[in-house]
Each structure stands twice: as structure tokens, then as C-alpha cells.
Amino acid sequence: MNKIWISATLCLLCGLMPAAAQEASLYEQGLKALKQGQYAEAQTALEAQARLTPEDLPTLQALAETYLATGKLAVAEATLKAAHKLDRNAPRTHFLLGELHFARGDYEKAYSHYRVLEYLKQANGALYYAQARTLQKWGKAEEARTALQQGLKDRSLDADTQARLLMLQAELAPETAEASLQAALALEGLRADRQRELRQVQTDYYLSTGEVRVLLKQQLQRLDALLQAGDESSLASVLQQPESWIARADNPDLERMFYLTQLEQRYERYPDVALLRQQIVLQLLRRERYEDLLALYRQELIQKSPFWSDREISSAFQRMADLHLKMGYLQFAFDNYERASEKNPRNELALKRMGIIHLAAGSPGEALKLFRKVLELNPVALETRLLLALTLAYDRKDEAARSILDQVPASEYPALRGQVQAVLAMPQRQPDKEIWRRLIPEEAILSFTP
């Protein structure tokens, strides 16, 4: 009998507890989501709580805060009016009404609600930040600075509010902006999103003052930390970011030279970091320092070729040949393309460019051999077919050249087709030493990616 009574009592309790527990959990769930910035989840939980307890002041205040955070100003206003009716002196309600009017650009009304909290003896650093921000927008810079100083005196502030106060101080007092931002970044316990915002504000400040070198040094410190930790996952963004800063410098060439020198020093210590090498190559190409890039490639070839495959060695010689061609050194280019083809007999680009150099040197017979070799490797290489036709035309084998023209669709490589037709129409055909420049466009010379 006692067991039956106990069981029945437990059933009644189990039936009653969920409703009370549900109300508490909905509010707590919503509040937790709100603090984490998960506004959709917070709104769902708090709206459900408000339906259960429509006159619960903390619920209405928290719900209004979610509406403000998501820009739903009309429904936020209605919610705050309902909260205000419940308690006209509730500090949080006045603060949120101030936020509402600030969002609408009515700074006078916003400030009046913030002032109420002072009358209610509820002033703190967060309130003074809101006041200073509002006064700044209202055009009252001196009053804004006064409120800001009051806020900075509050030693009980959390790191996030301190950071916001210091960022605002940087705006209101440009002469001490650098120190303010450095102090903000030095705060412990900052959220990751606030740290990112601070770094961006600091970056904008240094760019506005032309202090690009400061940014580069900071970025190099981050780079050093990643290299020392062996963390290559974040290297790409750290290495690429400085280029946008350098572009805005008063003397971009000087800053680019400084950055490149720093990267080269680090590459000497970390020669196996591919992204570091890639960035150095990009910087050398941007500055057209082809001799320095050749020196880098030669050094790599000497140091690393014992560990490379023939295909990798072929690619290395090809990169060097491309740079020689870029500088107009045809003989050096030919020699390295030849080495590339020896290491990889299927290197079509090296074979094709050797053929073009032979054609420019007035050796159509040698060029024909190389183009035919490419076609043996790749019979559908239409550009090479037209190069073969061009060489035949220079060699006065007009019928064979026209036959190839007929085989290649007229829509393919029309400029090259036009060159073949122009040579066929020439009564006198002399070697053209500059023909390689027309056959290999300037932008296509460098066949490699950094």
C-alpha cells in the first residue's frame, strides 16, 4: 500500500515539475544563447518563455535585447514598452531604451535614458561607454571625452567593455590612439571577435598615418611564431596580407624591399617551408628581380636535386629557361630547355620552345624535328601543328604548310594561322630573329606558378 502511495506521489510530482522546470530552463537557455551571440536560438527560447510568463520583467528585457541585436527595432520597442509598464525605474529597461533610440539615430532621447541610470545610482563603465558613444554621434565631443574618462575609472569592468572604451578613446583622442589600441590589445580575456576587431582598427590607424613598416614588423612577429611552432595552416593569410598594406605605403618599393629581405632571411632558416618560398618568388616576380630569382633556383637545384625525381629536375631547368627567355637571353634559355627535355623527354613545352628558338635562329630543319617530336607525344596539339606549318613555310615547303592549315579548324589560334598565311605570301623569306616574341606572348613566357 505504501509503495502504491509513494509511486502515485512520484507520478504527481513528475507531472508538476516539468512545467516549472521548463519555465526556468527556457529563460536560462535563452539567456545563455544571448550571451554567446546566438540570437536566433535566444529569441526562440525567450519568446516561448514570454508566452508562459508574459509579465516577467527579466524575460521581456532579454527578449528586447535579442530584437535589438538583430535589428528588429519595432518589435523591440513594443517589448520594451511592456517592460517599462511593469517597472518604470528598471535600470536595464532604460539602458535598452537608450540602445533602441541610439540605433534609430535619436541621440538626444538615447542620452536621456542613459542619464536615468545615473539618477538611479546605477552608473558604471558600460553606461559611460554608451553615453560617450552617443555624445560623439551627437556632435558633443568634449562631453563624450568626459564620459569616457568616467568609464575608464571603473576598475570592475570586464575586458570586452574596457576594450570598447579604449577603442572609442582612440577615436576621440587621435594623439594617444596608438597607446589606447595597444592597451586594448594587451587586455587578458578578450573574445576572439573583439581581438580581430581591435587588430583591424589598429591596422586602419597605422595605414592612415602611413606607418606601414609597423604593420609589417607586427606581421613578421606572427610569422615567426607560426614558423617556430611548425604551424603552416595559417601561413598563407599571414604571408599574403602585407601586400595590400604595401600597396598603400608612401614608398611601396621601399616597403616591398624590406618585406622581401625579411622573408629571405627566414627562408634561410626554414628552407622546407613551401609557402615561404612561394611568397619570395611572388615578391621577386613583382619587382622583376629575375637575376635574384635565377640565383634562388640555381641554389635549389644544387641543394635539392639529389633528392628530386627527373621530372622535378626537368621542371627546375624549365623555370630557369623561362626566366632567361623573359630577359631575352635565347642561348641560355635554349640550353636550359634542352636540359629540361633530357631529364623529361615528354616535356612538350621545353621541346616546343626549343623549336621556336631554332626557327628564330634561322634553323627551320632543327625546328621541324622538335615540333614533330611534340606531335608524336601529343597528336592533337593544334598550336604545335600550326608552328610546324609556319616552319615549313619558312623552309619553302608551301604545299605541306597549306595541307596542315587545311587540317586545323580556322577558329583555332587565328593569330598564328595569320602568321603562316603571311609567310606563304612572301616572295622573299628571310629568318626573323624576333619571331619568338610573337610566338610566345610576353604574358605567357613564365610557364610556371610560384
PDB file of C-alpha atoms in Angstrom, residues 96-280:
ATOM      1  CA  LEU A  96      17.846  49.152 -23.570  1.00  0.00           C
ATOM      2  CA  LEU A  97      15.564  52.069 -24.473  1.00  0.00           C
ATOM      3  CA  GLY A  98      18.736  54.125 -24.848  1.00  0.00           C
ATOM      4  CA  GLU A  99      20.146  51.448 -27.179  1.00  0.00           C
ATOM      5  CA  LEU A 100      16.898  51.487 -29.181  1.00  0.00           C
ATOM      6  CA  HIS A 101      16.994  55.255 -29.723  1.00  0.00           C
ATOM      7  CA  PHE A 102      20.729  55.116 -30.494  1.00  0.00           C
ATOM      8  CA  ALA A 103      20.034  52.532 -33.200  1.00  0.00           C
ATOM      9  CA  ARG A 104      17.425  54.888 -34.667  1.00  0.00           C
ATOM     10  CA  GLY A 105      19.815  57.834 -34.627  1.00  0.00           C
ATOM     11  CA  ASP A 106      17.834  59.764 -31.996  1.00  0.00           C
ATOM     12  CA  TYR A 107      20.850  60.530 -29.822  1.00  0.00           C
ATOM     13  CA  GLU A 108      19.112  63.049 -27.575  1.00  0.00           C
ATOM     14  CA  LYS A 109      16.467  60.526 -26.477  1.00  0.00           C
ATOM     15  CA  ALA A 110      19.106  57.820 -26.125  1.00  0.00           C
ATOM     16  CA  TYR A 111      21.208  60.033 -23.867  1.00  0.00           C
ATOM     17  CA  SER A 112      18.197  60.946 -21.713  1.00  0.00           C
ATOM     18  CA  HIS A 113      17.532  57.262 -20.974  1.00  0.00           C
ATOM     19  CA  TYR A 114      21.203  56.668 -20.136  1.00  0.00           C
ATOM     20  CA  ARG A 115      21.088  59.632 -17.740  1.00  0.00           C
ATOM     21  CA  VAL A 116      18.226  57.998 -15.839  1.00  0.00           C
ATOM     22  CA  LEU A 117      20.636  55.265 -14.743  1.00  0.00           C
ATOM     23  CA  GLU A 118      22.863  57.898 -13.139  1.00  0.00           C
ATOM     24  CA  TYR A 119      19.870  59.222 -11.166  1.00  0.00           C
ATOM     25  CA  LEU A 120      19.148  55.645 -10.118  1.00  0.00           C
ATOM     26  CA  LYS A 121      22.778  55.311  -8.901  1.00  0.00           C
ATOM     27  CA  GLN A 122      23.421  52.571 -11.487  1.00  0.00           C
ATOM     28  CA  ALA A 123      26.314  54.222 -13.335  1.00  0.00           C
ATOM     29  CA  ASN A 124      29.224  52.015 -14.395  1.00  0.00           C
ATOM     30  CA  GLY A 125      31.813  51.762 -17.156  1.00  0.00           C
ATOM     31  CA  ALA A 126      29.404  50.170 -19.618  1.00  0.00           C
ATOM     32  CA  LEU A 127      26.945  53.032 -19.134  1.00  0.00           C
ATOM     33  CA  TYR A 128      29.639  55.672 -19.583  1.00  0.00           C
ATOM     34  CA  TYR A 129      30.749  53.925 -22.780  1.00  0.00           C
ATOM     35  CA  ALA A 130      27.166  54.124 -24.084  1.00  0.00           C
ATOM     36  CA  GLN A 131      26.989  57.792 -23.093  1.00  0.00           C
ATOM     37  CA  ALA A 132      30.337  58.642 -24.689  1.00  0.00           C
ATOM     38  CA  ARG A 133      29.431  56.841 -27.911  1.00  0.00           C
ATOM     39  CA  THR A 134      26.083  58.660 -28.050  1.00  0.00           C
ATOM     40  CA  LEU A 135      27.586  62.075 -27.297  1.00  0.00           C
ATOM     41  CA  GLN A 136      30.196  61.518 -30.005  1.00  0.00           C
ATOM     42  CA  LYS A 137      27.488  60.790 -32.578  1.00  0.00           C
ATOM     43  CA  TRP A 138      25.507  63.763 -31.278  1.00  0.00           C
ATOM     44  CA  GLY A 139      28.465  66.027 -32.021  1.00  0.00           C
ATOM     45  CA  LYS A 140      29.341  66.751 -28.395  1.00  0.00           C
ATOM     46  CA  ALA A 141      32.989  65.679 -28.427  1.00  0.00           C
ATOM     47  CA  GLU A 142      34.032  67.356 -25.167  1.00  0.00           C
ATOM     48  CA  GLU A 143      31.167  65.806 -23.194  1.00  0.00           C
ATOM     49  CA  ALA A 144      31.964  62.470 -24.852  1.00  0.00           C
ATOM     50  CA  ARG A 145      35.567  62.642 -23.627  1.00  0.00           C
ATOM     51  CA  THR A 146      34.364  63.424 -20.096  1.00  0.00           C
ATOM     52  CA  ALA A 147      32.027  60.411 -20.079  1.00  0.00           C
ATOM     53  CA  LEU A 148      34.820  58.270 -21.477  1.00  0.00           C
ATOM     54  CA  GLN A 149      37.193  59.239 -18.673  1.00  0.00           C
ATOM     55  CA  GLN A 150      34.498  58.389 -16.140  1.00  0.00           C
ATOM     56  CA  GLY A 151      34.115  54.965 -17.712  1.00  0.00           C
ATOM     57  CA  LEU A 152      37.843  54.250 -17.676  1.00  0.00           C
ATOM     58  CA  LYS A 153      37.901  54.839 -13.910  1.00  0.00           C
ATOM     59  CA  ASP A 154      35.703  51.787 -13.354  1.00  0.00           C
ATOM     60  CA  ARG A 155      38.134  49.046 -12.305  1.00  0.00           C
ATOM     61  CA  SER A 156      35.434  46.372 -12.186  1.00  0.00           C
ATOM     62  CA  LEU A 157      34.909  46.347 -15.951  1.00  0.00           C
ATOM     63  CA  ASP A 158      35.176  43.172 -17.983  1.00  0.00           C
ATOM     64  CA  ALA A 159      37.843  43.033 -20.700  1.00  0.00           C
ATOM     65  CA  ASP A 160      35.342  43.488 -23.531  1.00  0.00           C
ATOM     66  CA  THR A 161      33.923  46.757 -22.159  1.00  0.00           C
ATOM     67  CA  GLN A 162      37.422  48.048 -21.393  1.00  0.00           C
ATOM     68  CA  ALA A 163      38.415  47.316 -24.988  1.00  0.00           C
ATOM     69  CA  ARG A 164      35.400  49.193 -26.355  1.00  0.00           C
ATOM     70  CA  LEU A 165      36.191  52.190 -24.136  1.00  0.00           C
ATOM     71  CA  LEU A 166      39.803  52.222 -25.302  1.00  0.00           C
ATOM     72  CA  MET A 167      38.775  51.933 -28.969  1.00  0.00           C
ATOM     73  CA  LEU A 168      36.449  54.892 -28.522  1.00  0.00           C
ATOM     74  CA  GLN A 169      39.232  56.795 -26.774  1.00  0.00           C
ATOM     75  CA  ALA A 170      41.427  56.168 -29.819  1.00  0.00           C
ATOM     76  CA  GLU A 171      38.763  57.860 -31.960  1.00  0.00           C
ATOM     77  CA  LEU A 172      38.193  60.784 -29.611  1.00  0.00           C
ATOM     78  CA  ALA A 173      41.882  61.401 -28.843  1.00  0.00           C
ATOM     79  CA  PRO A 174      43.916  60.657 -32.012  1.00  0.00           C
ATOM     80  CA  GLU A 175      47.107  61.907 -30.363  1.00  0.00           C
ATOM     81  CA  THR A 176      47.033  58.928 -27.977  1.00  0.00           C
ATOM     82  CA  ALA A 177      45.309  56.469 -30.342  1.00  0.00           C
ATOM     83  CA  GLU A 178      48.331  54.183 -30.702  1.00  0.00           C
ATOM     84  CA  ALA A 179      48.727  53.789 -26.929  1.00  0.00           C
ATOM     85  CA  SER A 180      44.980  53.244 -26.454  1.00  0.00           C
ATOM     86  CA  LEU A 181      44.833  50.474 -29.038  1.00  0.00           C
ATOM     87  CA  GLN A 182      47.961  48.792 -27.694  1.00  0.00           C
ATOM     88  CA  ALA A 183      46.465  48.862 -24.189  1.00  0.00           C
ATOM     89  CA  ALA A 184      43.254  47.308 -25.518  1.00  0.00           C
ATOM     90  CA  LEU A 185      45.120  44.515 -27.285  1.00  0.00           C
ATOM     91  CA  ALA A 186      47.084  43.790 -24.111  1.00  0.00           C
ATOM     92  CA  LEU A 187      43.905  43.052 -22.130  1.00  0.00           C
ATOM     93  CA  GLU A 188      43.539  39.471 -20.966  1.00  0.00           C
ATOM     94  CA  GLY A 189      40.356  37.520 -21.585  1.00  0.00           C
ATOM     95  CA  LEU A 190      39.294  39.289 -24.784  1.00  0.00           C
ATOM     96  CA  ARG A 191      36.902  37.412 -27.038  1.00  0.00           C
ATOM     97  CA  ALA A 192      38.371  36.304 -30.373  1.00  0.00           C
ATOM     98  CA  ASP A 193      35.979  38.507 -32.376  1.00  0.00           C
ATOM     99  CA  ARG A 194      36.925  41.560 -30.296  1.00  0.00           C
ATOM    100  CA  GLN A 195      40.630  40.824 -30.838  1.00  0.00           C
ATOM    101  CA  ARG A 196      40.036  40.688 -34.604  1.00  0.00           C
ATOM    102  CA  GLU A 197      38.132  43.972 -34.488  1.00  0.00           C
ATOM    103  CA  LEU A 198      40.906  45.621 -32.483  1.00  0.00           C
ATOM    104  CA  ARG A 199      43.600  44.430 -34.875  1.00  0.00           C
ATOM    105  CA  GLN A 200      41.614  45.786 -37.807  1.00  0.00           C
ATOM    106  CA  VAL A 201      41.158  49.155 -36.069  1.00  0.00           C
ATOM    107  CA  GLN A 202      44.880  49.236 -35.288  1.00  0.00           C
ATOM    108  CA  THR A 203      45.691  48.330 -38.899  1.00  0.00           C
ATOM    109  CA  ASP A 204      43.439  51.118 -40.199  1.00  0.00           C
ATOM    110  CA  TYR A 205      45.135  53.546 -37.815  1.00  0.00           C
ATOM    111  CA  TYR A 206      48.661  52.705 -38.997  1.00  0.00           C
ATOM    112  CA  LEU A 207      47.575  52.824 -42.640  1.00  0.00           C
ATOM    113  CA  SER A 208      46.014  56.252 -42.086  1.00  0.00           C
ATOM    114  CA  THR A 209      49.267  57.528 -40.570  1.00  0.00           C
ATOM    115  CA  GLY A 210      51.427  55.891 -43.244  1.00  0.00           C
ATOM    116  CA  GLU A 211      53.193  53.617 -40.735  1.00  0.00           C
ATOM    117  CA  VAL A 212      53.181  50.512 -42.919  1.00  0.00           C
ATOM    118  CA  ARG A 213      56.542  49.399 -41.530  1.00  0.00           C
ATOM    119  CA  VAL A 214      54.978  48.962 -38.066  1.00  0.00           C
ATOM    120  CA  LEU A 215      52.339  46.644 -39.545  1.00  0.00           C
ATOM    121  CA  LEU A 216      54.965  44.660 -41.433  1.00  0.00           C
ATOM    122  CA  LYS A 217      57.023  44.152 -38.282  1.00  0.00           C
ATOM    123  CA  GLN A 218      53.943  43.001 -36.367  1.00  0.00           C
ATOM    124  CA  GLN A 219      53.095  40.567 -39.144  1.00  0.00           C
ATOM    125  CA  LEU A 220      56.647  39.254 -39.192  1.00  0.00           C
ATOM    126  CA  GLN A 221      56.371  38.557 -35.456  1.00  0.00           C
ATOM    127  CA  ARG A 222      53.227  36.498 -36.130  1.00  0.00           C
ATOM    128  CA  LEU A 223      55.071  34.728 -38.945  1.00  0.00           C
ATOM    129  CA  ASP A 224      57.985  33.898 -36.631  1.00  0.00           C
ATOM    130  CA  ALA A 225      55.611  32.436 -34.058  1.00  0.00           C
ATOM    131  CA  LEU A 226      53.984  30.199 -36.690  1.00  0.00           C
ATOM    132  CA  LEU A 227      57.332  29.068 -38.101  1.00  0.00           C
ATOM    133  CA  GLN A 228      58.718  28.265 -34.668  1.00  0.00           C
ATOM    134  CA  ALA A 229      55.583  26.299 -33.791  1.00  0.00           C
ATOM    135  CA  GLY A 230      55.673  24.454 -37.112  1.00  0.00           C
ATOM    136  CA  ASP A 231      52.110  25.634 -37.788  1.00  0.00           C
ATOM    137  CA  GLU A 232      51.779  26.003 -41.567  1.00  0.00           C
ATOM    138  CA  SER A 233      47.960  26.020 -41.617  1.00  0.00           C
ATOM    139  CA  SER A 234      47.746  29.798 -41.032  1.00  0.00           C
ATOM    140  CA  LEU A 235      50.833  30.795 -43.022  1.00  0.00           C
ATOM    141  CA  ALA A 236      49.044  31.677 -46.270  1.00  0.00           C
ATOM    142  CA  SER A 237      46.944  34.527 -44.834  1.00  0.00           C
ATOM    143  CA  VAL A 238      49.837  35.865 -42.736  1.00  0.00           C
ATOM    144  CA  LEU A 239      52.142  35.929 -45.782  1.00  0.00           C
ATOM    145  CA  GLN A 240      49.632  37.384 -48.250  1.00  0.00           C
ATOM    146  CA  GLN A 241      48.145  40.170 -46.105  1.00  0.00           C
ATOM    147  CA  PRO A 242      51.146  42.563 -46.229  1.00  0.00           C
ATOM    148  CA  GLU A 243      50.827  43.095 -49.989  1.00  0.00           C
ATOM    149  CA  SER A 244      47.610  45.112 -49.551  1.00  0.00           C
ATOM    150  CA  TRP A 245      49.342  47.271 -46.914  1.00  0.00           C
ATOM    151  CA  ILE A 246      52.456  47.766 -49.035  1.00  0.00           C
ATOM    152  CA  ALA A 247      50.291  48.977 -51.923  1.00  0.00           C
ATOM    153  CA  ARG A 248      49.077  51.849 -49.691  1.00  0.00           C
ATOM    154  CA  ALA A 249      52.526  52.880 -48.453  1.00  0.00           C
ATOM    155  CA  ASP A 250      54.067  56.235 -49.358  1.00  0.00           C
ATOM    156  CA  ASN A 251      57.003  54.332 -50.873  1.00  0.00           C
ATOM    157  CA  PRO A 252      55.746  50.848 -51.868  1.00  0.00           C
ATOM    158  CA  ASP A 253      59.071  49.804 -53.432  1.00  0.00           C
ATOM    159  CA  LEU A 254      60.969  50.532 -50.227  1.00  0.00           C
ATOM    160  CA  GLU A 255      58.482  48.605 -48.059  1.00  0.00           C
ATOM    161  CA  ARG A 256      58.374  45.706 -50.517  1.00  0.00           C
ATOM    162  CA  MET A 257      62.168  45.509 -50.466  1.00  0.00           C
ATOM    163  CA  PHE A 258      62.146  45.453 -46.644  1.00  0.00           C
ATOM    164  CA  TYR A 259      59.487  42.727 -46.567  1.00  0.00           C
ATOM    165  CA  LEU A 260      61.279  40.629 -49.182  1.00  0.00           C
ATOM    166  CA  THR A 261      64.592  40.873 -47.318  1.00  0.00           C
ATOM    167  CA  GLN A 262      62.880  39.709 -44.136  1.00  0.00           C
ATOM    168  CA  LEU A 263      61.276  36.762 -45.935  1.00  0.00           C
ATOM    169  CA  GLU A 264      64.611  35.744 -47.463  1.00  0.00           C
ATOM    170  CA  GLN A 265      66.240  35.740 -44.031  1.00  0.00           C
ATOM    171  CA  ARG A 266      63.528  33.441 -42.708  1.00  0.00           C
ATOM    172  CA  TYR A 267      63.727  31.157 -45.740  1.00  0.00           C
ATOM    173  CA  GLU A 268      67.406  30.593 -44.972  1.00  0.00           C
ATOM    174  CA  ARG A 269      66.336  29.251 -41.564  1.00  0.00           C
ATOM    175  CA  TYR A 270      63.266  27.361 -42.816  1.00  0.00           C
ATOM    176  CA  PRO A 271      64.171  26.149 -46.355  1.00  0.00           C
ATOM    177  CA  ASP A 272      61.492  23.444 -46.381  1.00  0.00           C
ATOM    178  CA  VAL A 273      58.504  25.765 -45.880  1.00  0.00           C
ATOM    179  CA  ALA A 274      56.927  25.812 -49.354  1.00  0.00           C
ATOM    180  CA  LEU A 275      54.586  28.761 -48.694  1.00  0.00           C
ATOM    181  CA  LEU A 276      57.513  30.915 -47.588  1.00  0.00           C
ATOM    182  CA  ARG A 277      59.390  30.106 -50.794  1.00  0.00           C
ATOM    183  CA  GLN A 278      56.259  30.794 -52.848  1.00  0.00           C
ATOM    184  CA  GLN A 279      55.871  34.255 -51.327  1.00  0.00           C
ATOM    185  CA  ILE A 280      59.530  35.086 -52.020  1.00  0.00           C
TER     186      ILE A 280
END
